Amino acid sequence: MNRARRAKLALTAGALGIGLLTAGCGYITPQQTNQQYSASDGIVADLGPLQLRNILIVSSGKDQPGRVIGAVYNSSSQDVTLKLNGAEGSQTEVPVKANSYTLLNETSDEAILSTTGDIPGSLVDVKISESGTNMSNTVKVPVLDATLPEYKEYLPAGSTPSPTTSATPSPSASESGAGAGH
């Protein structure tokens, strides 16, 4: 074997070795695209024929009412009712047609819990049940407030804004109030 041939063989073997080493990294390292997760603010839960997607509660405070928003899919051939039981006996019901979905948004009837049970930013226990198979489960649902502008329209009517979302009086407003008495 001549010298040129040995050099070509060594280069080929080296390139093959480097190729195998770098290909092995992709084999060992888990692919992020294979990891399923909820890419939203709300939760994902399944209950019998119902699939709950991006479910969350919008409220202005612990002792304030909270509006449930998200989507509920019914894969069964019969109409069912989703019941949500929250803190201190608060509850709401959502009818879902057979083989259809209900979006809990600005175009639907409001699903209101009389109290959230905890402050915005927390997770609260909500018992979910459905009327088709009478299945139930308890899930942890996030409570959000109007800090994010996209949730402001979902605050229940008549709720008092939390301290983080209420406007504070400006110094000029208080000064003008003090000067009015003179």
mmCIF file of the C-alpha atoms, coordinates in Angstrom:
data_MODEL
# 
_entry.id   MODEL 
# 
loop_
_atom_site.group_PDB 
_atom_site.id 
_atom_site.type_symbol 
_atom_site.label_atom_id 
_atom_site.label_alt_id 
_atom_site.label_comp_id 
_atom_site.label_asym_id 
_atom_site.label_entity_id 
_atom_site.label_seq_id 
_atom_site.pdbx_PDB_ins_code 
_atom_site.Cartn_x 
_atom_site.Cartn_y 
_atom_site.Cartn_z 
_atom_site.occupancy 
_atom_site.B_iso_or_equiv 
_atom_site.pdbx_formal_charge 
_atom_site.auth_seq_id 
_atom_site.auth_comp_id 
_atom_site.auth_asym_id 
_atom_site.auth_atom_id 
_atom_site.pdbx_PDB_model_num 
ATOM 1   C CA . MET A 1 1   ? 0.000   0.000  0.000  1.00 0.00 ? 1   MET A CA 1 
ATOM 2   C CA . ASN A 1 2   ? 1.512   3.278  -1.000 1.00 0.00 ? 2   ASN A CA 1 
ATOM 3   C CA . ARG A 1 3   ? 1.696   6.392  1.047  1.00 0.00 ? 3   ARG A CA 1 
ATOM 4   C CA . ALA A 1 4   ? -1.073  8.324  -0.825 1.00 0.00 ? 4   ALA A CA 1 
ATOM 5   C CA . ARG A 1 5   ? -3.467  5.442  -0.455 1.00 0.00 ? 5   ARG A CA 1 
ATOM 6   C CA . ARG A 1 6   ? -2.851  5.189  3.293  1.00 0.00 ? 6   ARG A CA 1 
ATOM 7   C CA . ALA A 1 7   ? -3.435  8.929  3.696  1.00 0.00 ? 7   ALA A CA 1 
ATOM 8   C CA . LYS A 1 8   ? -6.764  8.716  1.814  1.00 0.00 ? 8   LYS A CA 1 
ATOM 9   C CA . LEU A 1 9   ? -7.801  5.712  3.908  1.00 0.00 ? 9   LEU A CA 1 
ATOM 10  C CA . ALA A 1 10  ? -6.873  7.528  7.136  1.00 0.00 ? 10  ALA A CA 1 
ATOM 11  C CA . LEU A 1 11  ? -8.811  10.654 6.093  1.00 0.00 ? 11  LEU A CA 1 
ATOM 12  C CA . THR A 1 12  ? -11.845 8.557  5.143  1.00 0.00 ? 12  THR A CA 1 
ATOM 13  C CA . ALA A 1 13  ? -11.727 6.666  8.452  1.00 0.00 ? 13  ALA A CA 1 
ATOM 14  C CA . GLY A 1 14  ? -11.357 9.936  10.375 1.00 0.00 ? 14  GLY A CA 1 
ATOM 15  C CA . ALA A 1 15  ? -14.296 11.556 8.560  1.00 0.00 ? 15  ALA A CA 1 
ATOM 16  C CA . LEU A 1 16  ? -16.428 8.465  9.157  1.00 0.00 ? 16  LEU A CA 1 
ATOM 17  C CA . GLY A 1 17  ? -15.506 8.472  12.861 1.00 0.00 ? 17  GLY A CA 1 
ATOM 18  C CA . ILE A 1 18  ? -16.372 12.166 13.269 1.00 0.00 ? 18  ILE A CA 1 
ATOM 19  C CA . GLY A 1 19  ? -19.661 11.610 11.433 1.00 0.00 ? 19  GLY A CA 1 
ATOM 20  C CA . LEU A 1 20  ? -20.579 8.738  13.752 1.00 0.00 ? 20  LEU A CA 1 
ATOM 21  C CA . LEU A 1 21  ? -19.661 10.718 16.858 1.00 0.00 ? 21  LEU A CA 1 
ATOM 22  C CA . THR A 1 22  ? -21.777 13.751 15.908 1.00 0.00 ? 22  THR A CA 1 
ATOM 23  C CA . ALA A 1 23  ? -24.701 11.589 14.783 1.00 0.00 ? 23  ALA A CA 1 
ATOM 24  C CA . GLY A 1 24  ? -24.622 9.858  18.165 1.00 0.00 ? 24  GLY A CA 1 
ATOM 25  C CA . CYS A 1 25  ? -25.373 13.146 19.956 1.00 0.00 ? 25  CYS A CA 1 
ATOM 26  C CA . GLY A 1 26  ? -28.736 13.385 18.202 1.00 0.00 ? 26  GLY A CA 1 
ATOM 27  C CA . TYR A 1 27  ? -29.477 9.807  19.144 1.00 0.00 ? 27  TYR A CA 1 
ATOM 28  C CA . ILE A 1 28  ? -28.804 10.330 22.844 1.00 0.00 ? 28  ILE A CA 1 
ATOM 29  C CA . THR A 1 29  ? -30.206 13.861 23.294 1.00 0.00 ? 29  THR A CA 1 
ATOM 30  C CA . PRO A 1 30  ? -34.030 13.968 23.619 1.00 0.00 ? 30  PRO A CA 1 
ATOM 31  C CA . GLN A 1 31  ? -35.814 15.977 20.950 1.00 0.00 ? 31  GLN A CA 1 
ATOM 32  C CA . GLN A 1 32  ? -37.827 18.904 22.316 1.00 0.00 ? 32  GLN A CA 1 
ATOM 33  C CA . THR A 1 33  ? -40.422 18.495 19.557 1.00 0.00 ? 33  THR A CA 1 
ATOM 34  C CA . ASN A 1 34  ? -41.372 15.123 21.054 1.00 0.00 ? 34  ASN A CA 1 
ATOM 35  C CA . GLN A 1 35  ? -42.264 16.705 24.415 1.00 0.00 ? 35  GLN A CA 1 
ATOM 36  C CA . GLN A 1 36  ? -45.955 17.590 24.694 1.00 0.00 ? 36  GLN A CA 1 
ATOM 37  C CA . TYR A 1 37  ? -46.936 20.445 26.992 1.00 0.00 ? 37  TYR A CA 1 
ATOM 38  C CA . SER A 1 38  ? -49.643 23.038 27.434 1.00 0.00 ? 38  SER A CA 1 
ATOM 39  C CA . ALA A 1 39  ? -48.372 26.131 25.637 1.00 0.00 ? 39  ALA A CA 1 
ATOM 40  C CA . SER A 1 40  ? -50.870 28.485 27.218 1.00 0.00 ? 40  SER A CA 1 
ATOM 41  C CA . ASP A 1 41  ? -51.811 30.163 30.475 1.00 0.00 ? 41  ASP A CA 1 
ATOM 42  C CA . GLY A 1 42  ? -54.553 27.645 31.253 1.00 0.00 ? 42  GLY A CA 1 
ATOM 43  C CA . ILE A 1 43  ? -54.607 23.923 31.924 1.00 0.00 ? 43  ILE A CA 1 
ATOM 44  C CA . VAL A 1 44  ? -55.359 20.886 29.796 1.00 0.00 ? 44  VAL A CA 1 
ATOM 45  C CA . ALA A 1 45  ? -57.554 18.144 31.261 1.00 0.00 ? 45  ALA A CA 1 
ATOM 46  C CA . ASP A 1 46  ? -59.627 15.258 29.914 1.00 0.00 ? 46  ASP A CA 1 
ATOM 47  C CA . LEU A 1 47  ? -62.764 13.956 31.585 1.00 0.00 ? 47  LEU A CA 1 
ATOM 48  C CA . GLY A 1 48  ? -64.606 11.125 29.850 1.00 0.00 ? 48  GLY A CA 1 
ATOM 49  C CA . PRO A 1 49  ? -65.676 12.455 26.445 1.00 0.00 ? 49  PRO A CA 1 
ATOM 50  C CA . LEU A 1 50  ? -64.774 16.031 27.396 1.00 0.00 ? 50  LEU A CA 1 
ATOM 51  C CA . GLN A 1 51  ? -61.455 17.641 26.573 1.00 0.00 ? 51  GLN A CA 1 
ATOM 52  C CA . LEU A 1 52  ? -60.797 20.882 28.440 1.00 0.00 ? 52  LEU A CA 1 
ATOM 53  C CA . ARG A 1 53  ? -58.222 23.155 26.839 1.00 0.00 ? 53  ARG A CA 1 
ATOM 54  C CA . ASN A 1 54  ? -56.631 26.356 28.155 1.00 0.00 ? 54  ASN A CA 1 
ATOM 55  C CA . ILE A 1 55  ? -59.009 26.498 31.127 1.00 0.00 ? 55  ILE A CA 1 
ATOM 56  C CA . LEU A 1 56  ? -58.322 29.295 33.607 1.00 0.00 ? 56  LEU A CA 1 
ATOM 57  C CA . ILE A 1 57  ? -60.183 31.655 35.932 1.00 0.00 ? 57  ILE A CA 1 
ATOM 58  C CA . VAL A 1 58  ? -60.057 35.437 35.534 1.00 0.00 ? 58  VAL A CA 1 
ATOM 59  C CA . SER A 1 59  ? -60.713 37.348 38.756 1.00 0.00 ? 59  SER A CA 1 
ATOM 60  C CA . SER A 1 60  ? -59.699 40.549 40.473 1.00 0.00 ? 60  SER A CA 1 
ATOM 61  C CA . GLY A 1 61  ? -59.114 39.032 43.916 1.00 0.00 ? 61  GLY A CA 1 
ATOM 62  C CA . LYS A 1 62  ? -59.486 36.253 46.454 1.00 0.00 ? 62  LYS A CA 1 
ATOM 63  C CA . ASP A 1 63  ? -63.024 37.011 47.599 1.00 0.00 ? 63  ASP A CA 1 
ATOM 64  C CA . GLN A 1 64  ? -64.185 38.197 44.173 1.00 0.00 ? 64  GLN A CA 1 
ATOM 65  C CA . PRO A 1 65  ? -66.127 36.278 41.509 1.00 0.00 ? 65  PRO A CA 1 
ATOM 66  C CA . GLY A 1 66  ? -64.125 34.560 38.786 1.00 0.00 ? 66  GLY A CA 1 
ATOM 67  C CA . ARG A 1 67  ? -64.967 33.878 35.150 1.00 0.00 ? 67  ARG A CA 1 
ATOM 68  C CA . VAL A 1 68  ? -63.907 30.544 33.679 1.00 0.00 ? 68  VAL A CA 1 
ATOM 69  C CA . ILE A 1 69  ? -62.540 30.836 30.141 1.00 0.00 ? 69  ILE A CA 1 
ATOM 70  C CA . GLY A 1 70  ? -61.105 28.291 27.692 1.00 0.00 ? 70  GLY A CA 1 
ATOM 71  C CA . ALA A 1 71  ? -62.505 25.615 25.382 1.00 0.00 ? 71  ALA A CA 1 
ATOM 72  C CA . VAL A 1 72  ? -64.459 22.414 26.038 1.00 0.00 ? 72  VAL A CA 1 
ATOM 73  C CA . TYR A 1 73  ? -64.688 19.690 23.372 1.00 0.00 ? 73  TYR A CA 1 
ATOM 74  C CA . ASN A 1 74  ? -67.298 16.917 23.513 1.00 0.00 ? 74  ASN A CA 1 
ATOM 75  C CA . SER A 1 75  ? -66.337 13.801 21.528 1.00 0.00 ? 75  SER A CA 1 
ATOM 76  C CA . SER A 1 76  ? -69.476 11.841 22.447 1.00 0.00 ? 76  SER A CA 1 
ATOM 77  C CA . SER A 1 77  ? -72.690 11.454 20.466 1.00 0.00 ? 77  SER A CA 1 
ATOM 78  C CA . GLN A 1 78  ? -74.823 13.041 23.197 1.00 0.00 ? 78  GLN A CA 1 
ATOM 79  C CA . ASP A 1 79  ? -75.101 16.538 24.649 1.00 0.00 ? 79  ASP A CA 1 
ATOM 80  C CA . VAL A 1 80  ? -73.439 16.816 28.064 1.00 0.00 ? 80  VAL A CA 1 
ATOM 81  C CA . THR A 1 81  ? -73.069 19.412 30.788 1.00 0.00 ? 81  THR A CA 1 
ATOM 82  C CA . LEU A 1 82  ? -69.745 20.241 32.359 1.00 0.00 ? 82  LEU A CA 1 
ATOM 83  C CA . LYS A 1 83  ? -70.078 21.260 36.007 1.00 0.00 ? 83  LYS A CA 1 
ATOM 84  C CA . LEU A 1 84  ? -67.298 23.177 37.750 1.00 0.00 ? 84  LEU A CA 1 
ATOM 85  C CA . ASN A 1 85  ? -67.321 23.337 41.568 1.00 0.00 ? 85  ASN A CA 1 
ATOM 86  C CA . GLY A 1 86  ? -64.909 25.835 43.082 1.00 0.00 ? 86  GLY A CA 1 
ATOM 87  C CA . ALA A 1 87  ? -64.202 27.280 46.508 1.00 0.00 ? 87  ALA A CA 1 
ATOM 88  C CA . GLU A 1 88  ? -66.859 27.752 49.189 1.00 0.00 ? 88  GLU A CA 1 
ATOM 89  C CA . GLY A 1 89  ? -69.577 25.986 47.174 1.00 0.00 ? 89  GLY A CA 1 
ATOM 90  C CA . SER A 1 90  ? -69.257 28.192 44.109 1.00 0.00 ? 90  SER A CA 1 
ATOM 91  C CA . GLN A 1 91  ? -70.284 26.421 40.926 1.00 0.00 ? 91  GLN A CA 1 
ATOM 92  C CA . THR A 1 92  ? -71.128 26.943 37.277 1.00 0.00 ? 92  THR A CA 1 
ATOM 93  C CA . GLU A 1 93  ? -72.352 24.739 34.438 1.00 0.00 ? 93  GLU A CA 1 
ATOM 94  C CA . VAL A 1 94  ? -71.423 24.693 30.759 1.00 0.00 ? 94  VAL A CA 1 
ATOM 95  C CA . PRO A 1 95  ? -73.597 22.847 28.208 1.00 0.00 ? 95  PRO A CA 1 
ATOM 96  C CA . VAL A 1 96  ? -71.618 21.220 25.384 1.00 0.00 ? 96  VAL A CA 1 
ATOM 97  C CA . LYS A 1 97  ? -73.338 19.837 22.262 1.00 0.00 ? 97  LYS A CA 1 
ATOM 98  C CA . ALA A 1 98  ? -72.574 16.342 20.944 1.00 0.00 ? 98  ALA A CA 1 
ATOM 99  C CA . ASN A 1 99  ? -69.479 16.065 18.710 1.00 0.00 ? 99  ASN A CA 1 
ATOM 100 C CA . SER A 1 100 ? -68.865 19.777 19.115 1.00 0.00 ? 100 SER A CA 1 
ATOM 101 C CA . TYR A 1 101 ? -67.079 22.345 21.227 1.00 0.00 ? 101 TYR A CA 1 
ATOM 102 C CA . THR A 1 102 ? -67.949 25.325 23.365 1.00 0.00 ? 102 THR A CA 1 
ATOM 103 C CA . LEU A 1 103 ? -65.617 28.289 23.599 1.00 0.00 ? 103 LEU A CA 1 
ATOM 104 C CA . LEU A 1 104 ? -65.798 30.110 26.911 1.00 0.00 ? 104 LEU A CA 1 
ATOM 105 C CA . ASN A 1 105 ? -64.951 33.559 25.590 1.00 0.00 ? 105 ASN A CA 1 
ATOM 106 C CA . GLU A 1 106 ? -66.561 36.918 24.848 1.00 0.00 ? 106 GLU A CA 1 
ATOM 107 C CA . THR A 1 107 ? -69.190 35.361 22.552 1.00 0.00 ? 107 THR A CA 1 
ATOM 108 C CA . SER A 1 108 ? -70.487 32.730 24.994 1.00 0.00 ? 108 SER A CA 1 
ATOM 109 C CA . ASP A 1 109 ? -72.583 32.892 28.125 1.00 0.00 ? 109 ASP A CA 1 
ATOM 110 C CA . GLU A 1 110 ? -70.352 33.686 31.067 1.00 0.00 ? 110 GLU A CA 1 
ATOM 111 C CA . ALA A 1 111 ? -69.316 30.766 33.293 1.00 0.00 ? 111 ALA A CA 1 
ATOM 112 C CA . ILE A 1 112 ? -68.972 32.555 36.654 1.00 0.00 ? 112 ILE A CA 1 
ATOM 113 C CA . LEU A 1 113 ? -67.818 31.128 39.988 1.00 0.00 ? 113 LEU A CA 1 
ATOM 114 C CA . SER A 1 114 ? -69.085 33.270 42.897 1.00 0.00 ? 114 SER A CA 1 
ATOM 115 C CA . THR A 1 115 ? -65.600 33.216 44.485 1.00 0.00 ? 115 THR A CA 1 
ATOM 116 C CA . THR A 1 116 ? -62.206 32.085 43.265 1.00 0.00 ? 116 THR A CA 1 
ATOM 117 C CA . GLY A 1 117 ? -60.938 30.939 46.653 1.00 0.00 ? 117 GLY A CA 1 
ATOM 118 C CA . ASP A 1 118 ? -57.478 32.425 46.268 1.00 0.00 ? 118 ASP A CA 1 
ATOM 119 C CA . ILE A 1 119 ? -55.562 35.388 44.883 1.00 0.00 ? 119 ILE A CA 1 
ATOM 120 C CA . PRO A 1 120 ? -54.659 35.877 41.224 1.00 0.00 ? 120 PRO A CA 1 
ATOM 121 C CA . GLY A 1 121 ? -51.422 34.083 40.477 1.00 0.00 ? 121 GLY A CA 1 
ATOM 122 C CA . SER A 1 122 ? -52.393 30.997 42.449 1.00 0.00 ? 122 SER A CA 1 
ATOM 123 C CA . LEU A 1 123 ? -53.727 27.563 41.513 1.00 0.00 ? 123 LEU A CA 1 
ATOM 124 C CA . VAL A 1 124 ? -57.110 26.620 42.969 1.00 0.00 ? 124 VAL A CA 1 
ATOM 125 C CA . ASP A 1 125 ? -58.778 23.226 43.225 1.00 0.00 ? 125 ASP A CA 1 
ATOM 126 C CA . VAL A 1 126 ? -61.812 22.916 40.962 1.00 0.00 ? 126 VAL A CA 1 
ATOM 127 C CA . LYS A 1 127 ? -63.892 19.750 40.846 1.00 0.00 ? 127 LYS A CA 1 
ATOM 128 C CA . ILE A 1 128 ? -64.975 19.065 37.274 1.00 0.00 ? 128 ILE A CA 1 
ATOM 129 C CA . SER A 1 129 ? -67.751 16.612 36.434 1.00 0.00 ? 129 SER A CA 1 
ATOM 130 C CA . GLU A 1 130 ? -69.784 15.805 33.358 1.00 0.00 ? 130 GLU A CA 1 
ATOM 131 C CA . SER A 1 131 ? -73.337 14.559 33.025 1.00 0.00 ? 131 SER A CA 1 
ATOM 132 C CA . GLY A 1 132 ? -72.799 11.926 30.281 1.00 0.00 ? 132 GLY A CA 1 
ATOM 133 C CA . THR A 1 133 ? -70.785 9.361  32.239 1.00 0.00 ? 133 THR A CA 1 
ATOM 134 C CA . ASN A 1 134 ? -70.989 11.044 35.654 1.00 0.00 ? 134 ASN A CA 1 
ATOM 135 C CA . MET A 1 135 ? -67.191 11.093 35.838 1.00 0.00 ? 135 MET A CA 1 
ATOM 136 C CA . SER A 1 136 ? -65.470 13.669 38.048 1.00 0.00 ? 136 SER A CA 1 
ATOM 137 C CA . ASN A 1 137 ? -61.964 14.807 38.867 1.00 0.00 ? 137 ASN A CA 1 
ATOM 138 C CA . THR A 1 138 ? -60.296 17.611 40.801 1.00 0.00 ? 138 THR A CA 1 
ATOM 139 C CA . VAL A 1 139 ? -57.846 19.771 38.869 1.00 0.00 ? 139 VAL A CA 1 
ATOM 140 C CA . LYS A 1 140 ? -55.695 22.755 39.800 1.00 0.00 ? 140 LYS A CA 1 
ATOM 141 C CA . VAL A 1 141 ? -56.760 25.767 37.725 1.00 0.00 ? 141 VAL A CA 1 
ATOM 142 C CA . PRO A 1 142 ? -54.744 29.004 37.513 1.00 0.00 ? 142 PRO A CA 1 
ATOM 143 C CA . VAL A 1 143 ? -56.345 32.278 38.637 1.00 0.00 ? 143 VAL A CA 1 
ATOM 144 C CA . LEU A 1 144 ? -55.293 35.322 36.595 1.00 0.00 ? 144 LEU A CA 1 
ATOM 145 C CA . ASP A 1 145 ? -56.239 38.990 36.832 1.00 0.00 ? 145 ASP A CA 1 
ATOM 146 C CA . ALA A 1 146 ? -56.275 41.885 34.376 1.00 0.00 ? 146 ALA A CA 1 
ATOM 147 C CA . THR A 1 147 ? -52.535 42.507 34.639 1.00 0.00 ? 147 THR A CA 1 
ATOM 148 C CA . LEU A 1 148 ? -52.338 41.067 31.123 1.00 0.00 ? 148 LEU A CA 1 
ATOM 149 C CA . PRO A 1 149 ? -54.564 43.280 28.949 1.00 0.00 ? 149 PRO A CA 1 
ATOM 150 C CA . GLU A 1 150 ? -55.976 40.319 27.004 1.00 0.00 ? 150 GLU A CA 1 
ATOM 151 C CA . TYR A 1 151 ? -57.812 39.157 30.157 1.00 0.00 ? 151 TYR A CA 1 
ATOM 152 C CA . LYS A 1 152 ? -59.275 42.533 31.158 1.00 0.00 ? 152 LYS A CA 1 
ATOM 153 C CA . GLU A 1 153 ? -62.485 41.995 29.160 1.00 0.00 ? 153 GLU A CA 1 
ATOM 154 C CA . TYR A 1 154 ? -63.107 38.731 31.036 1.00 0.00 ? 154 TYR A CA 1 
ATOM 155 C CA . LEU A 1 155 ? -63.236 40.211 34.538 1.00 0.00 ? 155 LEU A CA 1 
ATOM 156 C CA . PRO A 1 156 ? -66.712 39.522 35.900 1.00 0.00 ? 156 PRO A CA 1 
ATOM 157 C CA . ALA A 1 157 ? -69.032 42.533 36.024 1.00 0.00 ? 157 ALA A CA 1 
ATOM 158 C CA . GLY A 1 158 ? -69.175 44.163 39.442 1.00 0.00 ? 158 GLY A CA 1 
ATOM 159 C CA . SER A 1 159 ? -65.854 42.788 40.657 1.00 0.00 ? 159 SER A CA 1 
ATOM 160 C CA . THR A 1 160 ? -63.571 45.148 42.550 1.00 0.00 ? 160 THR A CA 1 
ATOM 161 C CA . PRO A 1 161 ? -60.148 45.606 40.935 1.00 0.00 ? 161 PRO A CA 1 
ATOM 162 C CA . SER A 1 162 ? -57.228 44.190 42.889 1.00 0.00 ? 162 SER A CA 1 
ATOM 163 C CA . PRO A 1 163 ? -54.572 46.577 44.226 1.00 0.00 ? 163 PRO A CA 1 
ATOM 164 C CA . THR A 1 164 ? -52.209 45.599 41.393 1.00 0.00 ? 164 THR A CA 1 
ATOM 165 C CA . THR A 1 165 ? -54.727 46.542 38.698 1.00 0.00 ? 165 THR A CA 1 
ATOM 166 C CA . SER A 1 166 ? -56.345 49.614 40.237 1.00 0.00 ? 166 SER A CA 1 
ATOM 167 C CA . ALA A 1 167 ? -55.145 53.095 39.417 1.00 0.00 ? 167 ALA A CA 1 
ATOM 168 C CA . THR A 1 168 ? -53.506 55.027 42.231 1.00 0.00 ? 168 THR A CA 1 
ATOM 169 C CA . PRO A 1 169 ? -54.388 58.693 42.669 1.00 0.00 ? 169 PRO A CA 1 
ATOM 170 C CA . SER A 1 170 ? -51.853 61.064 41.214 1.00 0.00 ? 170 SER A CA 1 
ATOM 171 C CA . PRO A 1 171 ? -50.278 63.758 43.433 1.00 0.00 ? 171 PRO A CA 1 
ATOM 172 C CA . SER A 1 172 ? -51.943 66.498 41.376 1.00 0.00 ? 172 SER A CA 1 
ATOM 173 C CA . ALA A 1 173 ? -55.390 65.019 42.035 1.00 0.00 ? 173 ALA A CA 1 
ATOM 174 C CA . SER A 1 174 ? -54.812 65.028 45.805 1.00 0.00 ? 174 SER A CA 1 
ATOM 175 C CA . GLU A 1 175 ? -53.332 68.541 45.694 1.00 0.00 ? 175 GLU A CA 1 
ATOM 176 C CA . SER A 1 176 ? -56.314 69.881 43.763 1.00 0.00 ? 176 SER A CA 1 
ATOM 177 C CA . GLY A 1 177 ? -58.644 68.268 46.315 1.00 0.00 ? 177 GLY A CA 1 
ATOM 178 C CA . ALA A 1 178 ? -56.776 69.988 49.162 1.00 0.00 ? 178 ALA A CA 1 
ATOM 179 C CA . GLY A 1 179 ? -56.846 73.360 47.411 1.00 0.00 ? 179 GLY A CA 1 
ATOM 180 C CA . ALA A 1 180 ? -60.598 73.215 46.802 1.00 0.00 ? 180 ALA A CA 1 
ATOM 181 C CA . GLY A 1 181 ? -61.368 73.689 50.498 1.00 0.00 ? 181 GLY A CA 1 
ATOM 182 C CA . HIS A 1 182 ? -59.651 77.089 50.751 1.00 0.00 ? 182 HIS A CA 1 
# 
